[in-house]
Tab-separated table of C-alpha atoms in Angstrom:
chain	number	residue	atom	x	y	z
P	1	UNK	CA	-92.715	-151.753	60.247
P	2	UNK	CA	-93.816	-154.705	62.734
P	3	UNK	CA	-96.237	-153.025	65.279
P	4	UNK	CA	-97.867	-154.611	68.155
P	5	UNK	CA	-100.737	-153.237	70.312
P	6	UNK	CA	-102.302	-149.877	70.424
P	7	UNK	CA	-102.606	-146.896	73.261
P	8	UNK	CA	-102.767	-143.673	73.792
P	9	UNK	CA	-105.195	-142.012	70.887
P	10	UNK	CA	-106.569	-138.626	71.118
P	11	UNK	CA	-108.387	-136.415	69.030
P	12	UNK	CA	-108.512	-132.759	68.030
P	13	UNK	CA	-111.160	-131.627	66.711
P	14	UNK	CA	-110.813	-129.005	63.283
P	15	UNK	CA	-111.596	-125.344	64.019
P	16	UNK	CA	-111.498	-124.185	60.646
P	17	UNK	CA	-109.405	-124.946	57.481
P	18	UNK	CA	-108.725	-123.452	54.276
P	19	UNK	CA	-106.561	-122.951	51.122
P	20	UNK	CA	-103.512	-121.589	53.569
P	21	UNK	CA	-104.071	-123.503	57.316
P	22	UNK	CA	-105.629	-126.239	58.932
P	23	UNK	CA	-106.758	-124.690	62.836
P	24	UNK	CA	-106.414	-127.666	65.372
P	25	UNK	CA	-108.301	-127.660	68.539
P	26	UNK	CA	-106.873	-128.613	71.928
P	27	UNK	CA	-105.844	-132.006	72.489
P	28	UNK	CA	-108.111	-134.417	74.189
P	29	UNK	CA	-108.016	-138.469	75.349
P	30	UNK	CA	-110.294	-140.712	72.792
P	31	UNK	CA	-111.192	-143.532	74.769
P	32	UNK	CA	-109.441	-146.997	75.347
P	33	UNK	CA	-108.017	-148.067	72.196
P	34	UNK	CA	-108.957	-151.844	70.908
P	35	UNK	CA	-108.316	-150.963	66.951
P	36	UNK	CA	-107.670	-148.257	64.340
P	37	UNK	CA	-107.540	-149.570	60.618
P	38	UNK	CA	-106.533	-147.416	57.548
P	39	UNK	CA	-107.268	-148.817	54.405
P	40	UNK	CA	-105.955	-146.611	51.250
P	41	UNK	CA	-108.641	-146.659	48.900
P	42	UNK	CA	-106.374	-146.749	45.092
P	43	UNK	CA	-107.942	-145.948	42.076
P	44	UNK	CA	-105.867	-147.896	38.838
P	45	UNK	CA	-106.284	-147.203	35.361
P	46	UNK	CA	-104.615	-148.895	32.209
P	47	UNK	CA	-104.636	-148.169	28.891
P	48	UNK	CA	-104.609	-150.940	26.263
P	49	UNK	CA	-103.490	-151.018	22.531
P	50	UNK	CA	-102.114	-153.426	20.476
P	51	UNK	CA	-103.186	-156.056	22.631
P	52	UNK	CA	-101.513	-155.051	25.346
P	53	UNK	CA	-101.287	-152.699	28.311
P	54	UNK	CA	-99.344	-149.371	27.433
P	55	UNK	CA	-99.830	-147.256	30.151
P	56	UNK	CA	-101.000	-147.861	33.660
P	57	UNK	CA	-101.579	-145.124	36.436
P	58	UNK	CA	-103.174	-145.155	39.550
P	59	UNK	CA	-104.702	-141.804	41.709
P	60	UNK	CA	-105.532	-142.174	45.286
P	61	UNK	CA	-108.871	-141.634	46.660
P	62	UNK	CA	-109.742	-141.122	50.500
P	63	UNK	CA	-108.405	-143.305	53.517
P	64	UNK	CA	-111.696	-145.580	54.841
P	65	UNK	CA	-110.992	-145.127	58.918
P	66	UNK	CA	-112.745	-148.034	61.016
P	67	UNK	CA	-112.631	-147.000	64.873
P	68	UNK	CA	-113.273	-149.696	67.677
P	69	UNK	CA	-113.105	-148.845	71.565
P	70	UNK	CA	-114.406	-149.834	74.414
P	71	UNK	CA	-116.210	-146.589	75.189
P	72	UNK	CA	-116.838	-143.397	74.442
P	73	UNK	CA	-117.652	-140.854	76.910
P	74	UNK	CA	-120.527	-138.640	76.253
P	75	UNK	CA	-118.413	-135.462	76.027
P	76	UNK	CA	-115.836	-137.601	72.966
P	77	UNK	CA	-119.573	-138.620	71.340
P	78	UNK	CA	-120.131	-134.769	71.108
P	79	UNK	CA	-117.060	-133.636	70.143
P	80	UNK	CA	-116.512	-136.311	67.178
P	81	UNK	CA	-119.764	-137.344	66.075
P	82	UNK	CA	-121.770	-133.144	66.945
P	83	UNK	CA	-124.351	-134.632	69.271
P	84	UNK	CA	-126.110	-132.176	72.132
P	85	UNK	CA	-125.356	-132.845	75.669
P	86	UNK	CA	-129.091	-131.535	76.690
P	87	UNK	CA	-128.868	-129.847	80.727
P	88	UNK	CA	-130.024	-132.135	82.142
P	89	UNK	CA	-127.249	-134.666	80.857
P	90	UNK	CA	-128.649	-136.745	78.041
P	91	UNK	CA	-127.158	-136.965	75.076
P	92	UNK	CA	-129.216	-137.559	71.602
P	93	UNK	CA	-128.699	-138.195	68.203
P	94	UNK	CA	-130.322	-136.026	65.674
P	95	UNK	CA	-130.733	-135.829	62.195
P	96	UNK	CA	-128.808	-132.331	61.799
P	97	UNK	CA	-126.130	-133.939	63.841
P	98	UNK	CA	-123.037	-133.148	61.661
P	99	UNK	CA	-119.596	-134.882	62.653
P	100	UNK	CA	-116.951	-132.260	62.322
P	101	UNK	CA	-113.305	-133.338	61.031
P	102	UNK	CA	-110.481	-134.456	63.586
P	103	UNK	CA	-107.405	-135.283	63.936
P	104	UNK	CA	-106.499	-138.767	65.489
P	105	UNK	CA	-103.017	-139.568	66.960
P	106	UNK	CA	-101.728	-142.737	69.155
P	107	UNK	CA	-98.511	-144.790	69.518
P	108	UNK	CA	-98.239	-148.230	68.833
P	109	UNK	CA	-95.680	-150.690	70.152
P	110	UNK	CA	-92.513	-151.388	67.887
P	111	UNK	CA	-91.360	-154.850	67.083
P	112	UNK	CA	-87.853	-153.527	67.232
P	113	UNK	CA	-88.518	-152.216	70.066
P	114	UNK	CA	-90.163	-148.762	71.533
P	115	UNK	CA	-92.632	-147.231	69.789
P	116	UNK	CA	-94.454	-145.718	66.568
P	117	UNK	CA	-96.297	-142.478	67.283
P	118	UNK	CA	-98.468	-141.241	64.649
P	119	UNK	CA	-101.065	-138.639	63.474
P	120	UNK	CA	-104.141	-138.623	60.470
P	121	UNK	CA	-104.239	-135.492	60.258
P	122	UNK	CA	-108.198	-135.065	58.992
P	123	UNK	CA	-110.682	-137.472	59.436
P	124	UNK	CA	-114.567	-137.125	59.458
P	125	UNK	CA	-116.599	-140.137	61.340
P	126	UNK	CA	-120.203	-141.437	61.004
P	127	UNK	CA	-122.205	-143.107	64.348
P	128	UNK	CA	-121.008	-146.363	65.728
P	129	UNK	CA	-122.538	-149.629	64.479
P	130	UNK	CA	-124.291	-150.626	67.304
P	131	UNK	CA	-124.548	-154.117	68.343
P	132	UNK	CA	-126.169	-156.012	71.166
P	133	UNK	CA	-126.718	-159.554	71.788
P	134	UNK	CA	-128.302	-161.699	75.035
P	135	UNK	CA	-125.598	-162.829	77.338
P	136	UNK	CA	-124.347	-166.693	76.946
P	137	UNK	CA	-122.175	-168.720	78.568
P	138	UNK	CA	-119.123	-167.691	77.112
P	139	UNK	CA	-119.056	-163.678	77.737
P	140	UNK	CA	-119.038	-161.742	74.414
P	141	UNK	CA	-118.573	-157.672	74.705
P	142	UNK	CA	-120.015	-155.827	71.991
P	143	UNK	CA	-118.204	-151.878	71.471
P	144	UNK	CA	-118.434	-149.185	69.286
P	145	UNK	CA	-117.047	-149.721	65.773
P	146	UNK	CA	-116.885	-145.811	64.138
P	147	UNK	CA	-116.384	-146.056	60.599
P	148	UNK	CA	-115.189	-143.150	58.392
P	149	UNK	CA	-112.920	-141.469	56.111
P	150	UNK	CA	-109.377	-139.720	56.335
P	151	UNK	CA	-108.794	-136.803	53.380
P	152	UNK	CA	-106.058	-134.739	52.827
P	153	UNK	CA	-105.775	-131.264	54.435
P	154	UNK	CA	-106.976	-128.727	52.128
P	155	UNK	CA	-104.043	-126.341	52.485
P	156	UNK	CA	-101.254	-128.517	52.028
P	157	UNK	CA	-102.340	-131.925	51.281
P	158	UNK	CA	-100.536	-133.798	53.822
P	159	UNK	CA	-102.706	-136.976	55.559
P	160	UNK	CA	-100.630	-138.556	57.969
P	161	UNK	CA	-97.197	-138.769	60.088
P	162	UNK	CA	-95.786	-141.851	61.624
P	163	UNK	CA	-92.232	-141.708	63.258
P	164	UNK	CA	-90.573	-144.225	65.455
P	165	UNK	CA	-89.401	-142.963	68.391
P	166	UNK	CA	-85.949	-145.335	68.004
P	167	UNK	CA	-85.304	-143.036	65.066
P	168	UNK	CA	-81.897	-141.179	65.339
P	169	UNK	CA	-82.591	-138.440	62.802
P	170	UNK	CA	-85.407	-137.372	65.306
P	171	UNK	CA	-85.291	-135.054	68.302
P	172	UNK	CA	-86.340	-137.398	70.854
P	173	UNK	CA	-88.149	-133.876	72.905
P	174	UNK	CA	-91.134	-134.233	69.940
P	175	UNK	CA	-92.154	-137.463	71.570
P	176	UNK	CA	-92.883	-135.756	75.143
P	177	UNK	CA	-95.001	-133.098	73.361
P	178	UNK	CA	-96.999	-135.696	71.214
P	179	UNK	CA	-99.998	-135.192	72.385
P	180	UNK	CA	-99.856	-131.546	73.320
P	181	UNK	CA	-101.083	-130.820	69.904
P	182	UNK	CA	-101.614	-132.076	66.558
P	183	UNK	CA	-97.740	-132.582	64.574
P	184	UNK	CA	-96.620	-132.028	61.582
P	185	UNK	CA	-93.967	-131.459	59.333
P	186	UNK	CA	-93.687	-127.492	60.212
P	187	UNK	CA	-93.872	-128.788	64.060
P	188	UNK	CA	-90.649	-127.186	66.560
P	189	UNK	CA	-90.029	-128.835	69.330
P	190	UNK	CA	-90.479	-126.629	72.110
P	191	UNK	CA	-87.309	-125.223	74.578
């Protein structure tokens, strides 16, 4: 799956979750997209005898998320990262600031042409790395790099969805509802 480039993400934030439903929020806009990694963290195990490797298994472990745009509006920074917009419009970090978990969709462009839309469906990020260097001849932009980790949903395990829009087997109504809310495998497509 060739991609190229990267638009569109959006976020909704987790209302509540348990052993039967994750609760999505509304959909919102993220910020201008520059890059979203997912790295699989895999866990491998062999077991040796005889000189040899018998048995070899592997278990995965949680996604590491790295998040870079080139802003974040103060109301995003709240929602994703629970900071306090104070009245009289500041916003602060605190230590009993506690990030909630999200969802993050986007679409990226298709090498074979239109594009991949996708979902994580539960995510929890830390504050940006925060960088800032004197101006030089050349000009250098520094942005906020998020960093985190994607886990399975706690009701039915799923993680993620990725679909290509060029895909006959799919009902090509989903992709105008994308990013009405959060889909999934029990999604309809609206009449």
């Amino acid at each position: 799956m060739a991609i190229k480039g990267l638009k569109d993400l959006h976020y909704a934030v987790i209302r509540s979750e348990s052993d039967t439903e994750t609760v999505y929020g509304p959909v919102k806009k993220l910020g201008p997209a520059m890059a979203f990694n997912m790295q699989p963290t895999i866990n491998r195990g062999n077991l040796r005898a005889d000189d040899k490797v018998l048995f070899s298994d592997s278990a995965k472990g949680p996604i590491t998320v790295t998040l870079n745009i080139a802003y974040l509006p103060k109301d995003v920074q709240a929602d994703i990262l629970g900071r306090t917009i104070h009245e009289n419009g500041l916003i602060t970090d605190n230590a009993a600031d506690q990030a909630p978990y999200i969802a993050i969709g986007g679409r990226c462009e298709n090498a074979r042409g239109g594009y991949d839309y996708f979902w994580v469906y539960r995510i929890k990020l830390a504050p940006a790395e925060e960088n800032a260097e004197t101006k030089a001849e050349t000009p250098t932009y520094q942005s906020p790099n998020l960093s985190g980790e994607g886990l399975p949903r706690l009701h039915d395990g799923e993680e993620k969805t990725r679909v290509w829009d060029g895909d006959e087997d799919i009902n090509p109504e989903i992709f105008k509802q994308w990013f009405d809310e959060v889909i999934d495998k029990d999604f309809v497509v609206a009449a």
